[in-house]
Amino acid sequence: MEKKHVIMTALFGLVFLSNPLFAQKVLMEKPATERAKMQTQRMATTLKLDSAQTGKVEKINLTYAQKLDPIMLGNGSRMFKLKAVRALQSEKEAELKQVLSQEQFNQFKQQQQERKDEIRKNRRS
């Protein structure tokens, strides 16, 4: 079962990093519960979360995935959506910081930055 999760996480990561804009659109078409579950699985694997952390992170991811839906599906301007998403990300990071160790949180932030850099790189090319 663990091997299956690793394979699924690797495939998800490959698809996600190969074309971030496409992946983001496809991910937003999935229900919040499914997106949160996928994100939790990825975080559990890459950050080596224990079972207690995984449960707490799953709740946080679900809460913020549900809060994200009305923003992304709404009629607001792109700038409004960007500001709202950034505010949600800040709130989420504050909650995650309470659950993750300092090392895990630093690794989480590093992974976020790598994804941002990859998106910027793909936009330019």
Coordinates of C-alpha atoms in Angstrom, one line a residue:
M1 CA 0.0 0.0 0.0
E2 CA 2.9 2.4 0.9
K3 CA 4.5 1.7 -2.5
K4 CA 1.2 2.7 -4.2
H5 CA 1.2 6.0 -2.4
V6 CA 4.8 6.7 -3.3
I7 CA 4.0 6.0 -7.0
M8 CA 0.9 8.1 -6.9
T9 CA 2.7 11.0 -5.2
A10 CA 5.5 10.8 -7.7
L11 CA 3.1 10.8 -10.7
F12 CA 1.2 13.7 -9.2
G13 CA 4.4 15.6 -8.7
L14 CA 5.5 14.9 -12.2
V15 CA 2.3 16.1 -13.7
F16 CA 2.1 19.1 -11.4
L17 CA 5.7 20.2 -12.1
S18 CA 5.6 19.5 -15.8
N19 CA 2.9 22.1 -16.5
P20 CA 1.9 24.0 -13.4
L21 CA -0.8 26.1 -15.0
F22 CA -2.5 23.1 -16.5
A23 CA -2.2 21.2 -13.3
Q24 CA -3.6 24.1 -11.3
K25 CA -6.6 24.3 -13.5
V26 CA -7.2 20.6 -13.3
L27 CA -6.7 20.6 -9.5
M28 CA -9.3 23.4 -9.1
E29 CA -11.8 21.3 -10.9
K30 CA -11.5 18.6 -8.2
P31 CA -13.6 18.9 -5.0
A32 CA -11.9 20.6 -2.1
T33 CA -11.8 17.3 -0.1
E34 CA -9.9 15.5 -2.9
R35 CA -7.4 18.4 -3.3
A36 CA -6.8 18.5 0.4
K37 CA -6.3 14.8 0.6
M38 CA -3.8 14.9 -2.2
Q39 CA -1.9 17.8 -0.7
T40 CA -1.9 16.0 2.7
Q41 CA -0.5 12.8 1.2
R42 CA 2.2 14.8 -0.6
M43 CA 3.1 16.6 2.6
A44 CA 3.1 13.5 4.7
T45 CA 5.6 11.9 2.3
T46 CA 7.9 14.8 1.6
L47 CA 7.9 16.2 5.2
K48 CA 7.8 12.8 6.9
L49 CA 4.8 13.6 9.1
D50 CA 3.8 11.4 11.9
S51 CA 0.2 10.2 12.2
A52 CA -0.8 13.0 14.7
Q53 CA 0.7 15.6 12.4
T54 CA -0.9 14.1 9.3
G55 CA -4.4 14.3 10.9
K56 CA -3.9 17.9 11.9
V57 CA -2.4 18.9 8.6
E58 CA -5.3 17.2 6.8
K59 CA -7.8 19.3 8.7
I60 CA -5.9 22.5 7.9
N61 CA -5.6 21.6 4.2
L62 CA -9.3 20.8 4.0
T63 CA -10.3 24.0 5.8
Y64 CA -8.3 26.2 3.4
A65 CA -9.2 24.2 0.3
Q66 CA -12.8 24.9 1.1
K67 CA -12.1 28.6 1.7
L68 CA -10.3 28.8 -1.6
D69 CA -13.2 27.5 -3.8
P70 CA -15.4 30.6 -3.6
I71 CA -12.4 32.9 -4.3
M72 CA -11.2 31.0 -7.3
L73 CA -14.7 30.4 -8.7
G74 CA -15.9 33.9 -8.0
N75 CA -16.2 36.8 -10.4
G76 CA -13.6 39.0 -8.7
S77 CA -10.7 40.5 -10.6
R78 CA -7.4 38.7 -10.9
M79 CA -5.8 41.1 -8.5
F80 CA -8.6 40.6 -5.9
K81 CA -8.2 36.8 -6.2
L82 CA -4.4 37.0 -5.8
K83 CA -4.7 39.2 -2.7
A84 CA -7.3 36.9 -1.2
V85 CA -5.3 33.7 -1.9
R86 CA -2.2 35.3 -0.4
A87 CA -4.1 36.2 2.7
L88 CA -5.4 32.6 3.0
Q89 CA -1.9 31.2 2.5
S90 CA -0.5 33.4 5.3
E91 CA -3.3 32.1 7.6
K92 CA -2.7 28.5 6.6
E93 CA 1.1 28.9 7.1
A94 CA 0.5 30.2 10.6
E95 CA -1.5 27.2 11.5
L96 CA 0.9 24.8 9.8
K97 CA 3.8 26.4 11.8
Q98 CA 2.0 25.3 15.0
V99 CA 1.8 21.7 13.8
L100 CA 5.1 21.2 12.0
S101 CA 8.6 21.1 13.5
Q102 CA 10.9 24.0 12.6
E103 CA 12.8 21.8 10.2
Q104 CA 9.6 20.5 8.5
F105 CA 8.2 24.0 8.2
N106 CA 11.4 25.2 6.6
Q107 CA 11.3 22.3 4.2
F108 CA 7.7 23.2 3.4
K109 CA 8.6 26.8 2.7
Q110 CA 11.5 25.7 0.5
Q111 CA 9.2 23.4 -1.5
Q112 CA 6.7 26.2 -2.0
Q113 CA 9.5 28.5 -3.3
E114 CA 10.6 25.8 -5.7
R115 CA 7.1 25.5 -7.1
K116 CA 6.8 29.2 -7.4
D117 CA 10.2 29.4 -9.2
E118 CA 9.1 26.6 -11.6
I119 CA 5.8 28.4 -12.4
R120 CA 7.7 31.6 -13.1
K121 CA 10.2 29.7 -15.3
N122 CA 7.4 28.1 -17.3
R123 CA 5.6 31.4 -17.8
R124 CA 8.7 33.0 -19.3
S125 CA 9.2 30.1 -21.8

